[in-house]
Short mmCIF file of C-alpha atoms (C1' of nucleotides) in Angstrom, two decimals:
data_model
loop_
_atom_site.label_atom_id
_atom_site.label_comp_id
_atom_site.label_asym_id
_atom_site.label_seq_id
_atom_site.Cartn_x
_atom_site.Cartn_y
_atom_site.Cartn_z
CA MET A 14 -0.05 0.05 0.01
CA LYS A 15 1.74 3.16 -1.13
CA GLU A 16 0.21 5.61 1.16
CA GLY A 17 1.75 8.33 3.31
CA PRO A 18 5.11 9.87 3.50
CA ASP A 19 8.24 8.33 2.15
CA ILE A 20 10.37 7.28 5.17
CA ALA A 21 12.71 5.23 3.01
CA LEU A 22 14.24 8.41 1.61
CA ILE A 23 15.07 9.77 5.17
CA GLY A 24 16.10 6.35 6.31
CA SER A 25 18.55 5.87 3.55
CA LEU A 26 20.09 9.26 4.14
CA ILE A 27 20.63 8.47 7.74
CA GLY A 28 21.64 4.91 6.88
CA ASP A 29 24.98 5.72 5.38
CA PRO A 30 27.74 5.65 7.95
CA ALA A 31 29.57 8.77 6.75
CA ARG A 32 26.30 10.76 6.81
CA ALA A 33 25.31 9.36 10.19
CA ASN A 34 28.71 10.46 11.60
CA MET A 35 28.11 14.03 10.30
CA LEU A 36 24.54 14.18 11.64
CA THR A 37 25.58 12.80 14.97
CA THR A 38 28.50 15.36 15.09
CA LEU A 39 26.00 18.15 14.48
CA MET A 40 23.79 17.00 17.40
CA THR A 41 25.99 19.40 19.50
CA GLY A 42 24.06 22.17 17.85
CA LYS A 43 27.09 23.91 16.68
CA ALA A 44 27.33 24.65 12.88
CA LEU A 45 30.43 23.14 11.36
CA THR A 46 32.20 23.73 8.07
CA ALA A 47 32.22 21.02 5.37
CA SER A 48 35.89 20.33 5.94
CA GLU A 49 35.23 19.79 9.57
CA LEU A 50 32.54 17.37 8.85
CA ALA A 51 34.54 15.56 6.31
CA ALA A 52 37.36 15.06 8.83
CA GLU A 53 34.92 13.88 11.44
CA ALA A 54 33.40 11.27 9.11
CA GLY A 55 36.81 10.29 7.86
CA ILE A 56 36.26 11.00 4.23
CA THR A 57 37.56 13.41 1.53
CA ALA A 58 36.20 16.86 0.86
CA GLN A 59 34.64 15.68 -2.44
CA THR A 60 32.63 12.82 -0.86
CA ALA A 61 31.58 15.04 2.02
CA SER A 62 30.36 17.61 -0.43
CA SER A 63 28.19 15.12 -2.16
CA HIS A 64 26.63 13.88 1.04
CA LEU A 65 26.06 17.28 2.43
CA SER A 66 24.17 18.43 -0.67
CA LYS A 67 21.96 15.39 -0.44
CA LEU A 68 21.19 16.08 3.18
CA GLU A 69 20.52 19.72 2.40
CA VAL A 70 18.19 18.83 -0.59
CA ALA A 71 16.24 16.61 1.61
CA GLY A 72 15.76 19.28 4.18
CA LEU A 73 17.80 17.66 6.99
CA LEU A 74 20.54 20.24 7.02
CA THR A 75 20.70 23.96 6.49
CA GLN A 76 23.70 25.77 5.07
CA ARG A 77 25.07 29.23 5.73
CA LYS A 78 27.82 30.76 3.51
CA GLN A 79 30.41 32.76 5.31
CA GLY A 80 33.36 33.82 3.31
CA ARG A 81 35.08 30.72 1.91
CA HIS A 82 33.42 28.55 4.46
CA ARG A 83 30.10 26.82 4.38
CA TYR A 84 28.65 26.16 7.76
CA PHE A 85 26.18 23.36 8.05
CA ALA A 86 23.61 22.76 10.96
CA LEU A 87 20.68 20.50 11.57
CA ALA A 88 17.69 22.01 9.89
CA ASP A 89 15.54 22.23 13.08
CA ASP A 90 14.69 20.70 16.36
CA GLU A 91 12.62 18.06 14.76
CA VAL A 92 15.63 16.55 12.93
CA GLY A 93 17.54 16.48 16.19
CA ASN A 94 14.64 14.77 18.00
CA LEU A 95 14.38 12.18 15.36
CA LEU A 96 18.11 11.41 15.56
CA GLU A 97 17.77 11.32 19.35
CA ALA A 98 14.90 8.83 19.11
CA MET A 99 16.94 6.70 16.71
CA MET A 100 19.86 6.69 19.09
CA GLY A 101 17.51 5.78 21.93
CA LEU A 102 16.32 2.69 20.00
CA ALA A 103 19.69 1.74 18.76
CA ALA A 104 21.22 1.94 22.22
CA LYS A 105 18.24 -0.13 23.64
CA ARG A 106 18.81 -2.78 21.07
CA GLY A 107 22.64 -2.78 21.80
CA HIS A 108 23.61 -1.49 18.47
CA MET A 109 26.74 0.31 19.38
CA ARG A 110 29.14 1.29 16.77
CA ALA A 111 31.80 -1.28 15.96
CA ARG A 112 35.24 0.01 16.63
CA THR A 113 37.60 -2.77 15.86
CA GLY A 114 40.43 -2.14 13.44
CA PRO A 115 44.23 -2.23 13.59
CA ARG A 116 44.46 1.56 13.42
CA ASP A 117 42.17 2.00 16.41
CA PRO A 118 44.70 1.91 19.25
CA ALA A 119 46.83 4.41 17.45
CA LEU A 120 43.77 6.58 17.01
CA ARG A 121 43.00 6.49 20.67
CA LYS A 122 46.48 7.41 21.58
CA ALA A 123 47.02 10.46 19.32
CA ARG A 124 45.03 11.77 16.33
CA VAL A 125 44.08 15.04 14.73
CA CYS A 126 40.67 16.48 15.52
CA TYR A 127 40.40 18.60 12.36
CA ASN A 128 43.45 20.68 13.03
CA HIS A 129 44.50 20.03 16.67
CA LEU A 130 45.61 17.18 18.83
CA ALA A 131 43.13 14.71 20.28
CA GLY A 132 43.13 11.33 21.89
CA ASP A 133 45.06 10.40 25.06
CA TYR A 134 47.88 12.81 24.12
CA GLY A 135 45.53 15.63 23.56
CA VAL A 136 43.86 15.17 26.86
CA ARG A 137 47.15 14.74 28.66
CA MET A 138 48.48 17.97 27.10
CA PHE A 139 45.37 19.85 28.16
CA ASP A 140 45.26 18.48 31.75
CA SER A 141 48.99 19.21 32.23
CA MET A 142 48.59 22.72 31.12
CA VAL A 143 45.62 23.42 33.36
CA ALA A 144 47.35 21.76 36.36
CA ARG A 145 50.23 24.13 36.02
CA ASP A 146 47.89 27.13 35.64
CA PHE A 147 49.00 27.82 32.04
CA LEU A 148 45.37 27.49 31.07
CA ALA A 149 42.37 28.77 33.04
CA GLU A 150 38.96 27.62 32.58
CA GLU A 151 35.92 29.90 33.10
CA GLY A 152 32.78 27.92 32.36
CA GLU A 153 32.96 27.03 28.60
CA GLU A 154 35.69 29.59 27.94
CA ILE A 155 39.32 28.84 28.18
CA PHE A 156 42.14 31.53 28.63
CA LEU A 157 45.80 31.37 28.24
CA THR A 158 47.37 32.80 31.47
CA GLU A 159 50.42 35.05 31.76
CA GLU A 160 52.53 31.98 32.89
CA GLY A 161 51.00 30.09 29.93
CA GLU A 162 52.08 32.82 27.46
CA GLY A 163 55.66 32.37 28.75
CA PHE A 164 55.44 28.63 28.49
CA VAL A 165 54.14 28.50 24.88
CA GLY A 166 56.75 31.23 23.96
CA GLU A 167 59.49 28.94 25.20
CA LEU A 168 58.14 26.19 23.06
CA GLY A 169 58.77 28.53 20.12
CA ILE A 170 55.31 29.56 19.39
CA ALA A 171 54.67 33.07 17.97
CA LEU A 172 51.58 34.16 19.92
CA PRO A 173 51.05 37.56 18.07
CA ASP A 174 50.69 35.52 14.70
CA LEU A 175 47.97 33.34 16.23
CA GLU A 176 46.17 36.19 17.75
CA LYS A 177 46.00 37.85 14.39
CA SER A 178 43.53 35.25 13.06
CA ARG A 179 39.86 35.72 13.83
CA ARG A 180 39.73 32.26 15.36
CA PRO A 181 39.53 32.22 19.25
CA LEU A 182 42.90 31.34 20.76
CA CYS A 183 41.71 28.81 23.02
CA ARG A 184 38.63 26.57 22.59
CA SER A 185 37.53 23.36 24.28
CA CYS A 186 36.86 20.26 22.37
CA LEU A 187 35.32 17.07 23.71
CA ASP A 188 37.09 13.89 22.98
CA TRP A 189 35.15 10.76 21.91
CA SER A 190 37.67 8.22 22.99
CA GLU A 191 38.54 9.90 26.33
CA ARG A 192 35.24 11.59 26.93
CA ARG A 193 37.20 14.58 28.34
CA THR A 194 38.18 18.02 27.19
CA HIS A 195 41.23 18.82 25.03
CA LEU A 196 42.47 22.01 23.57
CA ALA A 197 41.28 23.38 20.24
CA GLY A 198 41.29 26.83 18.77
CA ALA A 199 44.21 28.70 17.17
CA LEU A 200 46.62 27.67 20.02
CA GLY A 201 45.55 23.99 19.70
CA THR A 202 46.40 24.10 16.10
CA GLY A 203 49.59 26.13 16.75
CA LEU A 204 50.89 23.60 19.27
CA LEU A 205 50.32 20.70 16.98
CA ASP A 206 51.97 22.43 14.14
CA ARG A 207 54.93 23.08 16.31
CA PHE A 208 55.23 19.42 17.19
CA TYR A 209 55.44 18.66 13.44
CA ASP A 210 58.08 21.51 13.03
CA LEU A 211 60.09 20.09 15.98
CA GLY A 212 60.05 16.73 14.27
CA TRP A 213 58.27 15.14 17.37
CA ALA A 214 55.44 13.72 15.31
CA HIS A 215 54.07 13.43 11.88
CA ARG A 216 50.73 12.66 10.25
CA ILE A 217 50.01 9.21 8.92
CA GLU A 218 48.92 9.56 5.40
CA GLY A 219 45.35 8.99 4.72
CA SER A 220 44.48 8.73 8.42
CA ARG A 221 43.83 10.83 11.39
CA VAL A 222 46.65 9.20 13.34
CA VAL A 223 49.45 11.41 14.62
CA SER A 224 52.61 9.30 15.11
CA PHE A 225 55.24 10.29 17.60
CA THR A 226 58.92 9.43 17.19
CA SER A 227 60.43 7.98 20.19
CA GLU A 228 62.40 11.09 20.88
CA GLY A 229 59.40 13.23 20.31
CA GLU A 230 57.50 11.07 22.73
CA ARG A 231 60.11 11.58 25.39
CA ARG A 232 60.12 15.42 24.86
CA PHE A 233 56.38 15.45 24.80
CA ARG A 234 56.24 13.61 28.15
CA GLU A 235 58.82 15.99 29.59
CA CYS A 236 57.07 18.98 28.38
CA PHE A 237 53.52 17.82 29.59
CA PRO A 238 54.05 15.88 32.82
CA GLU A 239 51.13 14.15 34.13
CA ALA A 240 49.35 16.03 36.84
CA MET B 10 34.67 7.50 14.15
CA LYS B 11 32.23 8.39 16.89
CA GLU B 12 31.25 6.82 20.07
CA GLY B 13 27.60 6.04 20.79
CA PRO B 14 24.78 4.28 19.34
CA ASP B 15 24.83 3.26 15.72
CA ILE B 16 22.00 5.13 14.04
CA ALA B 17 23.30 4.13 10.58
CA LEU B 18 22.27 0.46 11.13
CA ILE B 19 18.70 1.35 11.88
CA GLY B 20 18.63 4.07 9.19
CA SER B 21 19.73 1.76 6.46
CA LEU B 22 17.28 -0.91 7.48
CA ILE B 23 14.46 1.58 7.23
CA GLY B 24 16.00 3.13 4.12
CA ASP B 25 15.29 0.30 1.75
CA PRO B 26 11.95 0.88 0.07
CA ALA B 27 10.80 -2.80 0.36
CA ARG B 28 11.52 -2.88 4.02
CA ALA B 29 9.98 0.56 4.48
CA ASN B 30 6.80 -0.71 2.94
CA MET B 31 6.81 -3.75 5.20
CA LEU B 32 7.26 -1.54 8.32
CA THR B 33 4.63 0.89 7.11
CA THR B 34 2.25 -1.82 6.62
CA LEU B 35 2.85 -3.21 10.05
CA MET B 36 2.05 0.26 11.52
CA THR B 37 -1.47 -1.08 11.47
CA GLY B 38 -0.55 -3.00 14.45
CA LYS B 39 -1.63 -6.31 13.08
CA ALA B 40 0.80 -9.18 12.82
CA LEU B 41 1.19 -10.28 9.14
CA THR B 42 2.76 -13.45 7.57
CA ALA B 43 5.87 -13.23 5.54
CA SER B 44 3.94 -13.91 2.36
CA GLU B 45 1.51 -11.10 2.95
CA LEU B 46 4.37 -8.73 3.65
CA ALA B 47 6.11 -9.93 0.43
CA ALA B 48 3.04 -9.14 -1.55
CA GLU B 49 2.66 -5.78 0.15
CA ALA B 50 6.22 -4.79 -0.70
CA GLY B 51 6.00 -6.30 -4.23
CA ILE B 52 8.89 -8.64 -3.94
CA THR B 53 9.25 -12.41 -3.96
CA ALA B 54 9.22 -14.59 -0.91
CA GLN B 55 12.93 -15.31 -0.93
CA THR B 56 13.82 -11.55 -0.88
CA ALA B 57 11.16 -10.84 1.72
CA SER B 58 12.58 -13.54 3.97
CA SER B 59 16.00 -11.92 3.78
CA HIS B 60 14.61 -8.50 4.72
CA LEU B 61 12.51 -9.90 7.57
CA SER B 62 15.31 -11.74 9.19
CA LYS B 63 17.50 -8.57 9.03
CA LEU B 64 14.80 -6.58 10.69
CA GLU B 65 14.23 -9.26 13.39
CA VAL B 66 18.07 -9.51 14.17
CA ALA B 67 18.13 -5.75 14.50
CA GLY B 68 15.28 -5.98 17.00
CA LEU B 69 12.75 -3.84 14.95
CA LEU B 70 10.29 -6.91 14.42
CA THR B 71 9.19 -9.81 16.46
CA GLN B 72 8.26 -13.09 15.01
CA ARG B 73 5.71 -15.65 16.08
CA LYS B 74 5.65 -19.15 14.55
CA GLN B 75 2.16 -20.56 14.13
CA GLY B 76 1.94 -23.79 12.14
CA ARG B 77 3.29 -23.15 8.81
CA HIS B 78 3.15 -19.54 9.05
CA ARG B 79 5.36 -16.88 10.53
CA TYR B 80 3.62 -13.80 11.82
CA PHE B 81 5.63 -10.69 12.04
CA ALA B 82 4.91 -7.46 14.11
CA LEU B 83 6.60 -4.27 15.07
CA ALA B 84 8.84 -5.14 18.12
CA ASP B 85 7.30 -2.55 20.48
CA ASP B 86 5.64 0.90 20.80
CA GLU B 87 9.08 2.50 20.40
CA VAL B 88 9.53 1.37 16.87
CA GLY B 89 6.12 2.55 15.93
CA ASN B 90 6.80 5.86 17.42
CA LEU B 91 10.04 6.14 15.46
CA LEU B 92 8.31 5.33 12.29
CA GLU B 93 5.64 7.86 13.02
CA ALA B 94 8.28 10.46 13.70
CA MET B 95 10.07 9.70 10.49
CA MET B 96 6.76 10.16 8.62
CA GLY B 97 6.25 13.46 10.31
CA LEU B 98 9.51 14.73 9.14
CA ALA B 99 9.08 13.31 5.55
CA ALA B 100 5.61 14.79 5.35
CA LYS B 101 6.88 18.23 6.36
CA ARG B 102 9.65 18.11 3.88
CA GLY B 103 7.21 17.11 1.17
CA HIS B 104 8.79 13.65 0.68
CA MET B 105 5.55 11.89 -0.18
CA ARG B 106 5.38 8.59 -2.05
CA ALA B 107 4.41 8.71 -5.69
CA ARG B 108 0.95 7.17 -5.25
CA THR B 109 -1.09 9.20 -2.79
CA GLY B 110 -4.47 7.58 -3.34
CA PRO B 111 -8.08 8.55 -2.55
CA ARG B 112 -7.68 6.98 0.87
CA ASP B 113 -5.49 9.79 1.97
CA PRO B 114 -8.09 12.07 3.41
CA ALA B 115 -9.54 9.23 5.44
CA LEU B 116 -6.07 8.60 6.72
CA ARG B 117 -5.70 12.17 7.87
CA LYS B 118 -9.02 12.00 9.57
CA ALA B 119 -8.41 8.88 11.69
CA ARG B 120 -6.07 6.15 11.61
CA VAL B 121 -4.07 3.71 13.83
CA CYS B 122 -0.64 4.69 14.83
CA TYR B 123 0.64 1.19 15.54
CA ASN B 124 -1.90 0.60 18.37
CA HIS B 125 -3.59 3.86 19.25
CA LEU B 126 -5.59 6.50 17.50
CA ALA B 127 -3.89 9.18 15.37
CA GLY B 128 -4.94 11.80 12.80
CA ASP B 129 -7.42 14.56 13.26
CA TYR B 130 -9.53 12.45 15.75
CA GLY B 131 -6.43 11.40 17.74
CA VAL B 132 -5.32 14.98 18.18
CA ARG B 133 -8.84 16.03 19.03
CA MET B 134 -9.17 13.46 21.73
CA PHE B 135 -5.97 14.39 23.22
CA ASP B 136 -6.70 18.11 23.21
CA SER B 137 -10.21 17.64 24.57
CA MET B 138 -8.89 15.66 27.48
CA VAL B 139 -6.09 18.12 28.37
CA ALA B 140 -8.65 21.05 28.10
CA ARG B 141 -10.80 19.41 30.68
CA ASP B 142 -7.78 18.47 32.98
CA PHE B 143 -8.21 14.82 32.53
CA LEU B 144 -4.61 14.68 31.29
CA ALA B 145 -1.71 16.80 32.66
CA GLU B 146 1.41 17.54 30.95
CA GLU B 147 4.70 17.89 32.78
CA GLY B 148 7.31 18.47 30.23
CA GLU B 149 7.65 15.19 28.20
CA GLU B 150 5.56 13.26 30.81
CA ILE B 151 1.80 12.89 30.61
CA PHE B 152 -0.28 11.88 33.61
CA LEU B 153 -3.95 10.88 34.00
CA THR B 154 -5.48 13.16 36.66
CA GLU B 155 -8.00 11.97 39.29
CA GLU B 156 -10.74 13.45 37.24
CA GLY B 157 -9.38 11.68 34.18
CA GLU B 158 -9.53 8.38 35.97
CA GLY B 159 -13.17 8.97 36.69
CA PHE B 160 -13.76 9.80 33.08
CA VAL B 161 -12.11 6.79 31.35
CA GLY B 162 -13.80 4.65 34.06
CA GLU B 163 -17.15 5.93 32.89
CA LEU B 164 -16.15 5.05 29.30
CA GLY B 165 -15.70 1.52 30.48
CA ILE B 166 -12.12 1.21 30.69
CA ALA B 167 -10.64 -1.04 33.42
CA LEU B 168 -7.70 1.05 34.59
CA PRO B 169 -6.17 -1.68 36.84
CA ASP B 170 -5.76 -3.85 33.87
CA LEU B 171 -3.86 -1.27 31.91
CA GLU B 172 -1.63 -0.45 34.97
CA LYS B 173 -0.77 -4.21 35.29
CA SER B 174 1.20 -3.95 32.05
CA ARG B 175 4.87 -2.79 32.01
CA ARG B 176 3.97 -0.19 29.37
CA PRO B 177 3.66 3.41 30.57
CA LEU B 178 -0.09 4.35 30.83
CA CYS B 179 0.32 7.62 28.96
CA ARG B 180 2.79 8.63 26.36
CA SER B 181 2.85 11.49 23.74
CA CYS B 182 3.20 10.69 20.18
CA LEU B 183 3.75 13.22 17.37
CA ASP B 184 1.28 13.15 14.57
CA TRP B 185 2.66 13.27 11.03
CA SER B 186 -0.48 14.76 9.40
CA GLU B 187 -1.65 17.22 12.22
CA ARG B 188 2.04 17.96 13.40
CA ARG B 189 0.55 17.89 16.99
CA THR B 190 0.64 15.61 19.96
CA HIS B 191 -1.77 12.69 20.47
CA LEU B 192 -2.02 10.06 23.12
CA ALA B 193 -0.15 6.77 23.06
CA GLY B 194 0.80 4.28 25.80
CA ALA B 195 -1.37 1.63 27.35
CA LEU B 196 -4.19 4.09 27.79
CA GLY B 197 -4.08 5.25 24.15
CA THR B 198 -4.33 1.56 23.14
CA GLY B 199 -7.11 0.94 25.71
CA LEU B 200 -9.22 3.77 24.38
CA LEU B 201 -9.02 2.75 20.71
CA ASP B 202 -9.86 -0.77 21.61
CA ARG B 203 -12.91 0.47 23.68
CA PHE B 204 -14.13 2.42 20.54
CA TYR B 205 -13.96 -0.85 18.57
CA ASP B 206 -15.89 -2.67 21.36
CA LEU B 207 -18.55 0.11 21.51
CA GLY B 208 -19.07 -0.31 17.89
CA TRP B 209 -18.16 3.33 17.31
CA ALA B 210 -15.55 2.44 14.71
CA HIS B 211 -13.88 -0.42 12.95
CA ARG B 212 -10.63 -0.99 10.98
CA ILE B 213 -10.53 -0.77 7.16
CA GLU B 214 -8.91 -4.07 6.10
CA GLY B 215 -5.40 -3.82 4.87
CA SER B 216 -5.07 -0.11 5.69
CA ARG B 217 -4.42 2.07 8.66
CA VAL B 218 -7.73 3.89 8.27
CA VAL B 219 -10.07 3.77 11.31
CA SER B 220 -13.57 4.16 10.01
CA PHE B 221 -16.23 5.62 12.39
CA THR B 222 -19.87 4.85 12.00
CA SER B 223 -22.18 7.85 11.95
CA GLU B 224 -23.48 7.05 15.32
CA GLY B 225 -19.97 6.37 16.55
CA GLU B 226 -18.89 9.78 15.22
CA ARG B 227 -21.62 11.53 17.05
CA ARG B 228 -20.83 9.82 20.27
CA PHE B 229 -17.19 10.44 19.86
CA ARG B 230 -17.78 14.19 19.20
CA GLU B 231 -20.00 14.28 22.32
CA CYS B 232 -17.43 12.52 24.42
CA PHE B 233 -14.47 14.68 23.26
CA PRO B 234 -15.82 18.16 22.57
CA GLU B 235 -13.67 20.74 20.96
CA ALA B 236 -11.92 22.92 23.50
"C1'" DT C 26 48.45 40.44 -9.62
"C1'" DT C 27 49.61 35.83 -7.46
"C1'" DC C 28 48.94 32.32 -4.23
"C1'" DA C 29 46.27 29.67 -0.82
"C1'" DT C 30 42.19 27.94 1.00
"C1'" DA C 31 37.41 26.04 0.86
"C1'" DC C 32 34.43 23.79 -1.64
"C1'" DT C 33 32.24 21.68 -5.86
"C1'" DT C 34 31.92 19.14 -10.18
"C1'" DC C 35 33.13 15.46 -13.26
"C1'" DG C 36 34.63 10.79 -14.23
"C1'" DA C 37 35.75 6.32 -13.19
"C1'" DT C 38 36.18 2.56 -9.96
"C1'" DC C 39 34.64 -0.73 -6.83
"C1'" DA C 40 31.99 -2.72 -3.03
"C1'" DT C 41 27.62 -3.62 -1.20
"C1'" DA C 42 23.25 -5.43 -1.20
"C1'" DA C 43 18.82 -6.17 -3.39
"C1'" DC C 44 16.94 -9.34 -6.35
"C1'" DC C 45 15.28 -13.84 -8.21
"C1'" DG C 46 15.59 -18.91 -9.74
"C1'" DA C 47 16.41 -23.28 -7.98
"C1'" DA C 48 16.74 -26.22 -4.30
"C1'" DG C 49 15.96 -27.50 0.43
"C1'" DC C 50 13.49 -27.88 4.88
"C1'" DA C 51 9.34 -28.04 7.90
"C1'" DT C 52 4.66 -28.43 8.68
"C1'" DG C 53 0.19 -30.07 7.74
"C1'" DA C 54 -3.19 -32.49 4.84
"C1'" DA C 55 -4.79 -36.58 2.17
"C1'" DT D 15 3.20 -42.81 2.48
"C1'" DT D 16 2.65 -38.67 -0.96
"C1'" DC D 17 1.63 -34.09 -2.10
"C1'" DA D 18 1.03 -29.13 -1.15
"C1'" DT D 19 2.12 -24.96 1.19
"C1'" DG D 20 5.08 -21.67 3.68
"C1'" DC D 21 9.36 -20.18 4.20
"C1'" DT D 22 14.45 -20.27 4.08
"C1'" DT D 23 19.11 -20.92 2.04
"C1'" DC D 24 22.35 -20.98 -1.73
"C1'" DG D 25 24.31 -19.00 -5.89
"C1'" DG D 26 24.85 -15.86 -9.41
"C1'" DT D 27 23.44 -11.26 -11.76
"C1'" DT D 28 22.81 -6.61 -11.57
"C1'" DA D 29 22.05 -1.82 -10.14
"C1'" DT D 30 22.96 1.47 -6.88
"C1'" DG D 31 25.81 4.59 -4.79
"C1'" DA D 32 30.04 5.62 -1.91
"C1'" DT D 33 34.47 6.79 -2.86
"C1'" DC D 34 38.41 9.38 -4.51
"C1'" DG D 35 41.58 11.74 -8.10
"C1'" DA D 36 41.65 15.48 -10.96
"C1'" DA D 37 40.07 19.53 -12.48
"C1'" DG D 38 37.24 23.78 -11.77
"C1'" DT D 39 35.09 27.76 -9.15
"C1'" DA D 40 34.93 31.15 -5.55
"C1'" DT D 41 36.68 33.71 -1.85
"C1'" DG D 42 40.22 35.85 0.65
"C1'" DA D 43 45.11 36.98 1.71
"C1'" DA D 44 49.72 38.81 0.26
#
DNA sequence: TTCATACTTCGATCATAACCGAAGCATGAA
DNA sequence: TTCATGCTTCGGTTATGATCGAAGTATGAA
């Protein structure tokens, strides 16, 4: 009986893992750029672009152009509610995401979260800097203290350059593997870039894994002692 | 690469047109055999068998063997509510199936939503009961008030029986055609069953339409006056 | 201007899964 | 027993769509 609305269309849109990842990420309510969503879903920009346009045409996402960026967000509350309902059902049935793969342990240890360090190392760095009062938390906001400015300066980071960009210097980001906060923002990006420059670590091609050299690992642990 | 429930699995299951047809058909609340569902979806028995086993493994359907037949039904209310929510979103976005037949107006007027009354009449009943303080809303939760207990008692509903079940007595459900709340839960089911028993209405075979007799319609309007 | 970034479009590859024919199993009837 | 029905399993075909490389467009920065 072909009566009523077409749920298969919406189902198939949510049914693709890459799109489901994007939608889940957007459940935070924050609008994200196409590249951020691509990184989150673990796909290239081309593929993400195709997915995002499908989701927008179907009315699940809205798009806002801002300069070179395109920010995507869930179209409205109803979409969020539907996703929430699906998560509820999935959780009840025990359908958790499969997370078994050879790359997985490396991903949990250290990976890029769009442009900054995440995973165990990302959280460790953040905690260590907070413990030594280099970073101060005020609610959602995070500030670099005066001592912190000295610290990152010694590391060889040019703060004035970072402050020139319109991005906030410090932002918090929630880690899916650790379920704790790590450092994002211009400083988060700056620190990771500095680790690359210092030769402590490098990106694994075609993956989000950040691989530390043994020397780099030693220096990193020295630099960010556990609290 | 995210933590949390796997909505993609459920989405992809609902996302196949053949399976979506089967699930929509089962929204009538009646258990149907594998062959009936195959015919409904327009596929062969082999293909249907494969679909049905996937849906059962995922926990969306339950199966009951009876002789040579296998009867399938939606696993529980939550599945029905999710499907209804998806229909709501699809309808709002204009994603209707190609063939919207003459039965459509009847569907909007009164239909079963898995096991309770939906459509114009479902919303009217809910609104009327809220307006007279028979039902009280507290955020997402809905309660039957003391006056409400008296009211449904007069209608001939045995509350103790309903309360024995583990299902919540009252739950809200979003209506895709009216875009408003109607009553689900054990009481929602109980009320619809009572309308059948009283001869006010009956199900149209092979459809979700609930057809009221002219006498039944009169009594229903009397019983649930518009606010 | 030139260069870099952010994103899209095109084209081709490739993996998944929907599908059905044929055969097999289980139940019930004759 | 034999036959019919309801459903499942197996095997092979086919269509869909997810993916990425390469190239193109648009915006902003130098």
